[in-house]
Structure formats: C-alpha cells, structure tokens
XYZ file of N, CA and C in Angstrom:
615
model
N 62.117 44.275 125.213
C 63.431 43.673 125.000
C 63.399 42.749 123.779
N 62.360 42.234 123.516
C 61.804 41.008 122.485
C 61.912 41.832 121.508
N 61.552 43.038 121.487
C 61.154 43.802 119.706
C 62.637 44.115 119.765
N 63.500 44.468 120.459
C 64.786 45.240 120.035
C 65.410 43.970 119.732
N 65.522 43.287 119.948
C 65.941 41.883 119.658
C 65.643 41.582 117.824
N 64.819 41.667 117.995
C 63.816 41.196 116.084
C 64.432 42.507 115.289
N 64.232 43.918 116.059
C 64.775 45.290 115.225
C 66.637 44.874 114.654
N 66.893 44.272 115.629
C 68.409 43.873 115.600
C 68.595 43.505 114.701
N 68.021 42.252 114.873
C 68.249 40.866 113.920
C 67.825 41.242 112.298
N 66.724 42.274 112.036
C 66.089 42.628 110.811
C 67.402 43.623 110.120
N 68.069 44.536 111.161
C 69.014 45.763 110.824
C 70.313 44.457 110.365
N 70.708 43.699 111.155
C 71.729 42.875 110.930
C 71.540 42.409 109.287
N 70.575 41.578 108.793
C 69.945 40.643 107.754
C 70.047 41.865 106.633
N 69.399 42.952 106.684
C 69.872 44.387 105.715
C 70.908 44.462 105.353
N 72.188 44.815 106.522
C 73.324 45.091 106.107
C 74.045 44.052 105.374
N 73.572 43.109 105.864
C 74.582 41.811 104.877
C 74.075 41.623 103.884
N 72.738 41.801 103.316
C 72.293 41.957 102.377
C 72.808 42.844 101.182
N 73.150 44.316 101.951
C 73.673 45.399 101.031
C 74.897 45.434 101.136
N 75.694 44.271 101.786
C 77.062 43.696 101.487
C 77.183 43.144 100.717
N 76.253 42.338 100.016
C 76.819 40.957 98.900
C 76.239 41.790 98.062
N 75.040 42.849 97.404
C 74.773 43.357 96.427
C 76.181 44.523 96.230
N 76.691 44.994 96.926
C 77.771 46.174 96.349
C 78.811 45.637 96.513
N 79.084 44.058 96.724
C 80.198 43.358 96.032
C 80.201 42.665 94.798
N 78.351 42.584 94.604
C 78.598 42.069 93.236
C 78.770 43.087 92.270
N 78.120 44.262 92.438
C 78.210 45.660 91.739
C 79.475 45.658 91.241
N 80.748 45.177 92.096
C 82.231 45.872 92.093
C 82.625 44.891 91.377
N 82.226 43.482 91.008
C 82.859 42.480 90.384
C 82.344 42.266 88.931
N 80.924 43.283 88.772
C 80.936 43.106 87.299
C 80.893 44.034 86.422
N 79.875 43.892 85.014
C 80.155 44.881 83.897
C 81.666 45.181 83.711
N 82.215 46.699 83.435
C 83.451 46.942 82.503
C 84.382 46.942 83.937
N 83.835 46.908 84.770
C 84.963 47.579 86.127
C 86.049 46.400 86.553
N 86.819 46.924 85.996
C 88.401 46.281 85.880
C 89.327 46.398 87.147
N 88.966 46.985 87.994
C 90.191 47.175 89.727
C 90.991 46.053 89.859
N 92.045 46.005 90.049
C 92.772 45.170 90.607
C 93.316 44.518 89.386
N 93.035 44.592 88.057
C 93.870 43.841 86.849
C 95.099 44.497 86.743
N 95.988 43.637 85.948
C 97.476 43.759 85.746
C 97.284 44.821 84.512
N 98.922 45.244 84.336
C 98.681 46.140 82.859
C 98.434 45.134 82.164
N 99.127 43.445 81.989
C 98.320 42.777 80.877
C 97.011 42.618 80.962
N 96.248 42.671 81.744
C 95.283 42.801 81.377
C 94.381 43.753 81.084
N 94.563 45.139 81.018
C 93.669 46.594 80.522
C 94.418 46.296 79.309
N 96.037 46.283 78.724
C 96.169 46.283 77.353
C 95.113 44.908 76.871
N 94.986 44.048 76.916
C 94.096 42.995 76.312
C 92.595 42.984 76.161
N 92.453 44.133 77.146
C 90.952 44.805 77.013
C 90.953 45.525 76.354
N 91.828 46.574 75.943
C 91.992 47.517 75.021
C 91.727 47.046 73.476
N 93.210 45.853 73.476
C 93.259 45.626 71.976
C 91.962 44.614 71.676
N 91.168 44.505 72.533
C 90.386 43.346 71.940
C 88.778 44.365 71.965
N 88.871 45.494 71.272
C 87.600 45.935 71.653
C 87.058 45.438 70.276
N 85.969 45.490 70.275
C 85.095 45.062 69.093
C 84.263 45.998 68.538
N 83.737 47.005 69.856
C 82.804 47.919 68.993
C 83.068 49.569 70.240
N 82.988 50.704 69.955
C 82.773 51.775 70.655
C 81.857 52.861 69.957
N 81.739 53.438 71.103
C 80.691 54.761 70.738
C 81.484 56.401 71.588
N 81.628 56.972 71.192
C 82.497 58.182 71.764
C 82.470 59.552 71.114
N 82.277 60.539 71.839
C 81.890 61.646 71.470
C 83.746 62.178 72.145
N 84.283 62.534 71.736
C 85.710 63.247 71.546
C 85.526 64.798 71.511
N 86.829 65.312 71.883
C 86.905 66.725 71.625
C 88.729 66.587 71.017
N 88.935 67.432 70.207
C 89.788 67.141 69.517
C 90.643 68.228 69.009
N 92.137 68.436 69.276
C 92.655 69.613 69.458
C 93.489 69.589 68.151
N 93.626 70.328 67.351
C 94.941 69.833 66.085
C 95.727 70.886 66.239
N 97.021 70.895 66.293
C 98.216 72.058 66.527
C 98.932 71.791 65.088
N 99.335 72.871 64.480
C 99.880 73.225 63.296
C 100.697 74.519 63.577
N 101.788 74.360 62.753
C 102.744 75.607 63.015
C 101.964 77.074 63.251
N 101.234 77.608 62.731
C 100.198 78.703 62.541
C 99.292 78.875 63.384
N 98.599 77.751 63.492
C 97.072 77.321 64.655
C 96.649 76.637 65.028
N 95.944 76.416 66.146
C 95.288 75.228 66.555
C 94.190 76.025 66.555
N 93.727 74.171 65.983
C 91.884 74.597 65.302
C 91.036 73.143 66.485
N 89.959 73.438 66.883
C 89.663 72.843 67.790
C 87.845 71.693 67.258
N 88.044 70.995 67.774
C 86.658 70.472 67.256
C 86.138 69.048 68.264
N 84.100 68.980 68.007
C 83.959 68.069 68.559
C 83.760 67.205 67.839
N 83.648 65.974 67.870
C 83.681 64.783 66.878
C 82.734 63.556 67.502
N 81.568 63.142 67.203
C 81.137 61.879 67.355
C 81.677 60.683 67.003
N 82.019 59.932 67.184
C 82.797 58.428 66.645
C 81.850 57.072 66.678
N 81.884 56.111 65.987
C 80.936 54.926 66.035
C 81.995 53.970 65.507
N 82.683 52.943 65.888
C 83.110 51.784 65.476
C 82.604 50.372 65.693
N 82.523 49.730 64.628
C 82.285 48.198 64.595
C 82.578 47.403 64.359
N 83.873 46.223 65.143
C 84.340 45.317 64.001
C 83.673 44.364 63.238
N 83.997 44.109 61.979
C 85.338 44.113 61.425
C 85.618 45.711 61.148
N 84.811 46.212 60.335
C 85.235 47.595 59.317
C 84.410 48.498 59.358
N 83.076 48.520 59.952
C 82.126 49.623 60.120
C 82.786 50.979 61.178
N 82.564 52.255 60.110
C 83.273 53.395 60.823
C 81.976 54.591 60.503
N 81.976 54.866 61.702
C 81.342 56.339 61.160
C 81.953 57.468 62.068
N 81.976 58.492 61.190
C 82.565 60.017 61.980
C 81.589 61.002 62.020
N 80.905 61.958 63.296
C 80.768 63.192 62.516
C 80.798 64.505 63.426
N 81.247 65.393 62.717
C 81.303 66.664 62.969
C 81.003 67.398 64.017
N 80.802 68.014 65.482
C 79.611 68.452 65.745
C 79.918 69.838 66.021
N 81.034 70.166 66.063
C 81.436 71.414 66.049
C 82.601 71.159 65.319
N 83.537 72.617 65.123
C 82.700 74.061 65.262
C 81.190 73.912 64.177
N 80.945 75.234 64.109
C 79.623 75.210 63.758
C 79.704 75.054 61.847
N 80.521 76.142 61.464
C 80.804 75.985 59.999
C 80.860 74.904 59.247
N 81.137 73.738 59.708
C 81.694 72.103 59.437
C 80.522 71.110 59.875
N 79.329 71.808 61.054
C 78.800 70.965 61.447
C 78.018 69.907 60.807
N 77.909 68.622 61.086
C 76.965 67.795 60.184
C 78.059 67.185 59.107
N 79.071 67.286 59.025
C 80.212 66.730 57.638
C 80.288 65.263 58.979
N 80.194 64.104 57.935
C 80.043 62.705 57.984
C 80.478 62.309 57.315
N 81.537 61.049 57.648
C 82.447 60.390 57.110
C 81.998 58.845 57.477
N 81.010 57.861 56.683
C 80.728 56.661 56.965
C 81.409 55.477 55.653
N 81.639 54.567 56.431
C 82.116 53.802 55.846
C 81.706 52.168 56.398
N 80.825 51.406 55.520
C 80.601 50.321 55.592
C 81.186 49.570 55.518
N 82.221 49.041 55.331
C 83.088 47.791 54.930
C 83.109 47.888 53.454
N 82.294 48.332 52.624
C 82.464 48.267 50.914
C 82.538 49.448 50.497
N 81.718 50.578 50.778
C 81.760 51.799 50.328
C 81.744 52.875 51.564
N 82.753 53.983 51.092
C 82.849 55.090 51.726
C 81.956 56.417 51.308
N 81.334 56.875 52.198
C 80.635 58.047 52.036
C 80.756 59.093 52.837
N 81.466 60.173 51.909
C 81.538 61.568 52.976
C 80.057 62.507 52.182
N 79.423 62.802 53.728
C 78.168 63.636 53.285
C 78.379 65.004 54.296
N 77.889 66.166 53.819
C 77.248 66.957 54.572
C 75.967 68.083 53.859
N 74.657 67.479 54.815
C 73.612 68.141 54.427
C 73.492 69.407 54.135
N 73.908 70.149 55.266
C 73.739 71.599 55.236
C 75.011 72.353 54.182
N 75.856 71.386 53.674
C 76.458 72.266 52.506
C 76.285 71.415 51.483
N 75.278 70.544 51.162
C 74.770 70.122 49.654
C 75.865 69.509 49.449
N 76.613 68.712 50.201
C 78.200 67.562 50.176
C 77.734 66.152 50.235
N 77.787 65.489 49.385
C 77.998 63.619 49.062
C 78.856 63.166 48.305
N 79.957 62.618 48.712
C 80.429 61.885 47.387
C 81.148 59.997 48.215
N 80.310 59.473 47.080
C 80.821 58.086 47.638
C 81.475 57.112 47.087
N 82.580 56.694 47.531
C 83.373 55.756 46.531
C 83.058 54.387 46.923
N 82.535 53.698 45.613
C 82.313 52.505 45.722
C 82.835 51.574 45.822
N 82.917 49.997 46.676
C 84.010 48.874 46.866
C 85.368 49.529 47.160
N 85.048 50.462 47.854
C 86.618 50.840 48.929
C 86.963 49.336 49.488
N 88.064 49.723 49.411
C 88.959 48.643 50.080
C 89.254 48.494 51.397
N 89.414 49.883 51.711
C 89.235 49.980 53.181
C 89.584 51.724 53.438
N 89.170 51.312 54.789
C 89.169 53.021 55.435
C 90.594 53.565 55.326
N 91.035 54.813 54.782
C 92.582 55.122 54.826
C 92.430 55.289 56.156
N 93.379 55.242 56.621
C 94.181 55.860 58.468
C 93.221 57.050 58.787
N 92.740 56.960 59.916
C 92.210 58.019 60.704
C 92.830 57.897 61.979
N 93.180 58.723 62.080
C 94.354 58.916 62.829
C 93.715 59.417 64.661
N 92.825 59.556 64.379
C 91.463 60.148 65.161
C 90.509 59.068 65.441
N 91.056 57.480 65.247
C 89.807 56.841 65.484
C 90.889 56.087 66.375
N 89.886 55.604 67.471
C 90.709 54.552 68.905
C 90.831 52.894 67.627
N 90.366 52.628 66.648
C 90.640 51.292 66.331
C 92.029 51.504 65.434
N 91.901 52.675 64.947
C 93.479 52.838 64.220
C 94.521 52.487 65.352
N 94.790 53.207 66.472
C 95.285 53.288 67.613
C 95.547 51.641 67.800
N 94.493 51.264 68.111
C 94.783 49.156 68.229
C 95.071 48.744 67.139
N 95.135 48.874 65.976
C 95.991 48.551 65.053
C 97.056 48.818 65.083
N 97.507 49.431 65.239
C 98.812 49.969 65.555
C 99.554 49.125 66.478
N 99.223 49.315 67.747
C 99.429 48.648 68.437
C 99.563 46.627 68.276
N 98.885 46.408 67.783
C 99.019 44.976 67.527
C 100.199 44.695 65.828
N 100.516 45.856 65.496
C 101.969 46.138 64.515
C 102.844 45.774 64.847
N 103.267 46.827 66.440
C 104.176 46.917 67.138
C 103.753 46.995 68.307
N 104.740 45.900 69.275
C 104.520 46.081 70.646
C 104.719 47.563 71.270
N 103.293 47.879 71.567
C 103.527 48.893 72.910
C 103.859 49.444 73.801
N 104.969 50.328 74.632
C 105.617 50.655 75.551
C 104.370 50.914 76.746
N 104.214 50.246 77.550
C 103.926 50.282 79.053
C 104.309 51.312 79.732
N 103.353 52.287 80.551
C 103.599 53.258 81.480
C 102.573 53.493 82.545
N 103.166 53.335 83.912
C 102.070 53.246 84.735
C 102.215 53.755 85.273
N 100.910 54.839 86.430
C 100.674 55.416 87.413
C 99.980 54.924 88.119
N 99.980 55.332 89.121
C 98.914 54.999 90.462
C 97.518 54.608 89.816
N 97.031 55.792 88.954
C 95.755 55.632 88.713
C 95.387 55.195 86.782
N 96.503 55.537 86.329
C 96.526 55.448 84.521
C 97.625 54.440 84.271
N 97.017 53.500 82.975
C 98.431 53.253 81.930
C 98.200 53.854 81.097
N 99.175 54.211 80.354
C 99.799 54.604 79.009
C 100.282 54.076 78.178
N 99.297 53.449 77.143
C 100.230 52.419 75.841
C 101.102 53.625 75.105
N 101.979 53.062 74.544
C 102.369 54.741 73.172
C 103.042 53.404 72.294
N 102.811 53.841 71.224
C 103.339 52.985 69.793
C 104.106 53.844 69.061
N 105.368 53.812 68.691
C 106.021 54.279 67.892
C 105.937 54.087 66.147
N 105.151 55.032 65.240
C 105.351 54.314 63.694
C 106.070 54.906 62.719
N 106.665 55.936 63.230
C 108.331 56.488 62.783
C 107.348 57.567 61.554
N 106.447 57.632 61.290
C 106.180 58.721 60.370
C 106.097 59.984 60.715
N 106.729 60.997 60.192
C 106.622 62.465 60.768
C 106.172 62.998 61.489
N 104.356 62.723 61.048
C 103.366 63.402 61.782
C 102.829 62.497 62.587
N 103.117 61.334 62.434
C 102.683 60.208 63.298
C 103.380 59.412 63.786
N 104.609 60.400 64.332
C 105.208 59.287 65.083
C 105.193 58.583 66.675
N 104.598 59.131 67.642
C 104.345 58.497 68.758
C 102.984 58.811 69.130
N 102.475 57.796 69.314
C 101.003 57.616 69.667
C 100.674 57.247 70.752
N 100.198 58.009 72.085
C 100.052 57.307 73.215
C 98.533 57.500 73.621
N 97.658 56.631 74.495
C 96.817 56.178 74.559
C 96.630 56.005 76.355
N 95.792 57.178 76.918
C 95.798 56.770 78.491
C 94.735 55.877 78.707
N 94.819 55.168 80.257
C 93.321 54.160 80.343
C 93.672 54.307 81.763
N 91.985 54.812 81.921
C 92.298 54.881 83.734
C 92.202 53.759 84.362
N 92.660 53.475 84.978
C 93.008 51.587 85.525
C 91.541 51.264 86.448
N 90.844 52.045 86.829
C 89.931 51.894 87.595
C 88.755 51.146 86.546
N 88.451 51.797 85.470
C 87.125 51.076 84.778
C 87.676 50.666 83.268
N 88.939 50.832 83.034
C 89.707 50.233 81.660
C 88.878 51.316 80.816
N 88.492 52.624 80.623
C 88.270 53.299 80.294
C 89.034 54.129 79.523
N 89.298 54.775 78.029
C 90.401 55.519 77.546
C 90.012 56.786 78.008
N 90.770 57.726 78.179
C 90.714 59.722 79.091
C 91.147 60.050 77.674
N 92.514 59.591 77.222
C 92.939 60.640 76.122
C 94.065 60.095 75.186
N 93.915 60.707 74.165
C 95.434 60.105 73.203
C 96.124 61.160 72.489
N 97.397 61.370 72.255
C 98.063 62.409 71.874
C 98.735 61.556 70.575
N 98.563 62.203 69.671
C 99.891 61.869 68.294
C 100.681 63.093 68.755
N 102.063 62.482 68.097
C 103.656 63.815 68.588
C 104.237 63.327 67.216
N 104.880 64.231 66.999
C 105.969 64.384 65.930
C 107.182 63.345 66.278
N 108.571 63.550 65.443
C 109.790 62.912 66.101
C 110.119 63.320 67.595
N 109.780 64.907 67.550
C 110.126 65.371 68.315
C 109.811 65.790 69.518
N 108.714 64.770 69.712
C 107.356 64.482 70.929
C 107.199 65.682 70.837
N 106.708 66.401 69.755
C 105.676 68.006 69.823
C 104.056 67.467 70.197
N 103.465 68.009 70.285
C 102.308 67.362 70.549
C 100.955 68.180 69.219
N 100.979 66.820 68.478
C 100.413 67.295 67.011
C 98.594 67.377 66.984
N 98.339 66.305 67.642
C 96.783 65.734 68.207
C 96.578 65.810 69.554
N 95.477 66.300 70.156
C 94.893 65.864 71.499
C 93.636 65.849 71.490
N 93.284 64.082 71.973
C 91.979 63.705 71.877
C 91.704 63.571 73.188
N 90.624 64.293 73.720
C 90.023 63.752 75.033
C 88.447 63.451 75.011
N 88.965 61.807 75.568
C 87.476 61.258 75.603
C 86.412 61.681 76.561
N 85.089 62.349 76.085
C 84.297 63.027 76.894
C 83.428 61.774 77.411
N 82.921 61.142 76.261
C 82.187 60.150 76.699
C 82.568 58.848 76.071
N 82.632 57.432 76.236
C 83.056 56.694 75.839
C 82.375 55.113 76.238
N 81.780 54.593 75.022
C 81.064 53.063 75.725
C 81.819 52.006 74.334
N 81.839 51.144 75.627
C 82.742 50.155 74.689
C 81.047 48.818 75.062
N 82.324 47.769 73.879
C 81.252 46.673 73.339
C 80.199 46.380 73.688
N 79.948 47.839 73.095
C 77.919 47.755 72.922
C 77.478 47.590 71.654
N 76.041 46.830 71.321
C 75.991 47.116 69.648
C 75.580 48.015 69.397
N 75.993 48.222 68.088
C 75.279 49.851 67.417
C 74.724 49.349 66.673
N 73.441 49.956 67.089
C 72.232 50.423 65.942
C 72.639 50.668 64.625
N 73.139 50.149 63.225
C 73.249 51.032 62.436
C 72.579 51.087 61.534
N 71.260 50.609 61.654
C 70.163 50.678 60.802
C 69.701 52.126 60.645
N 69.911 52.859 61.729
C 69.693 54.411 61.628
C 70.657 55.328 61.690
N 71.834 55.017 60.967
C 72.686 55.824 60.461
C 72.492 55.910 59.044
C-alpha cells in the first residue's frame, strides 16, 4: 500500500512537471495564439531579417511560367535572391549589399555589378517590399478563423493590390498574391519555408 502511495505521488510530481514545461513551450519563441490583428500586423511590419525559400507563379496573358526562388533579407538594405528552378535559369543571383548590386550566374558566365546603387529597385517578390508598402499606406484588415490578410492598394497596373496571408497561429506568412485593377491574379507566392529574425550568415554569400 506504501509503494502505491510513493508510485502515486512520483506519477502526480511528472505530470505537473510536463504541465509547466508545455506551457512554457506555448508562451514562447515566434508562437503568437491569442494576439489581436494589431498585433500579427506589428509583427509583420517590424521584421528585421527573413530567410525563405518561395515557389512562385507569374501569369501573363500567353503563360504562366513557374519558379522556385530562395530569398535572404536584412535590415536596413541587405537583399539576396536566387534562382533554384526551373533548371535553365538555375543559379541566376541577384545580391545586393546596401552599396552595390550584383546580378551573377555561374553556369551561364553572367556578372554584372553596378556600383554605389542607391538602392534595390522594387522586387515585387520580396516580403520587405510588401512592408514597405504597407507602412505607405494603411492596410486593409481581413480575418478568418485561422488567417489575416493585409492587402495594400498602390494603384499601379501591374501592382495594384497586394495581399499578404499570416496564419494567426505562429504569425507566419502562407502566401501573397499581386492583382491587377482588376483583382486578376498577376503573382502567386507561396511560402514553403519561412524563418523570421534570425541572423544571416552573410559572410558566405
């Protein structure tokens, strides 16, 4: 009766144990549950650095041409892009330090770099363009059970509505669409993998 007593008391002391560890699990790192939309948009616009491997759809009157894309951002201005499919294109890199831009690709004997750029033109394909944007013009709010949806309006042809999903569970982005005037759907980016404010290495880029 004495040992089932101590077996008790040891099984009891466990479980409460692996109660306060998978509540602290749930209260830290990126996991966002229970925040307001102000607060995933303020996580959003305040990212500082990401790493994301994308797949990336482009629709044109004629065709849609499909591709995968590595991404690296760093604020202030560090950008790098590259290629990874399709295969013909693979390896084309688009880096940009804050002073100079360099598009390279090895396997087709491609470098050319412009020096004291001023800055990165619009990539329309990168999540920090997207928060720029957004901090332009206030954002339209859209919520589901499980997603918000920022979308920014910037009235240009091909770029005129920009929306941006985030699954509310880990403040995580799924996907972003650019649309025409005519909410055609011009871009579709879906995030395969995605880590936010981590540092990047870019000593080995």
């Amino acid at each position: 009766m004495k040992n089932k007593r101590i077996i008790f008391i040891f099984i009891l002391i466990f479980l409460i144990i692996i109660s306060i560890l998978y509540y602290k699990k749930q209260k830290s790192g990126n996991n966002i549950i229970s925040k307001s939309i102000t607060d995933l948009k303020e996580y959003i616009l305040n990212i500082s650095s990401y790493e994301a491997t994308i797949s990336v759809e482009v629709n044109s009157n004629k065709n849609t041409n499909k591709y995968i894309i590595k991404q690296w951002y760093e604020s202030p201005n560090f950008f790098k892009q590259e290629v990874q499919e399709p295969e013909n294109i693979k390896g084309l890199i688009i880096l940009y330090d804050g002073s100079d831009l360099n598009i390279k690709n090895s396997r087709l004997n491609l470098e050319k770099i412009y020096k004291d750029y001023n800055c990165l033109t619009n990539n329309t394909l990168s999540l920090n363009d997207f928060i720029m944007d957004c901090k332009n013009s206030e954002p339209k709010c859209i919520e589901t059970e499980d997603e918000i949806t920022l979308e920014v309006i910037n009235g240009e042809k091909y770029d005129y509505y920009k929306r941006l999903t985030i699954n509310k569970k880990n403040g995580m982005p799924t996907k972003m669409e650019i649309m025409d005037e005519n909410k055609k759907n011009l871009v579709y980016i879906l995030y395969n993998e995605i880590t936010i404010n981590e540092q990047i290495n870019k000593d080995t880029m």
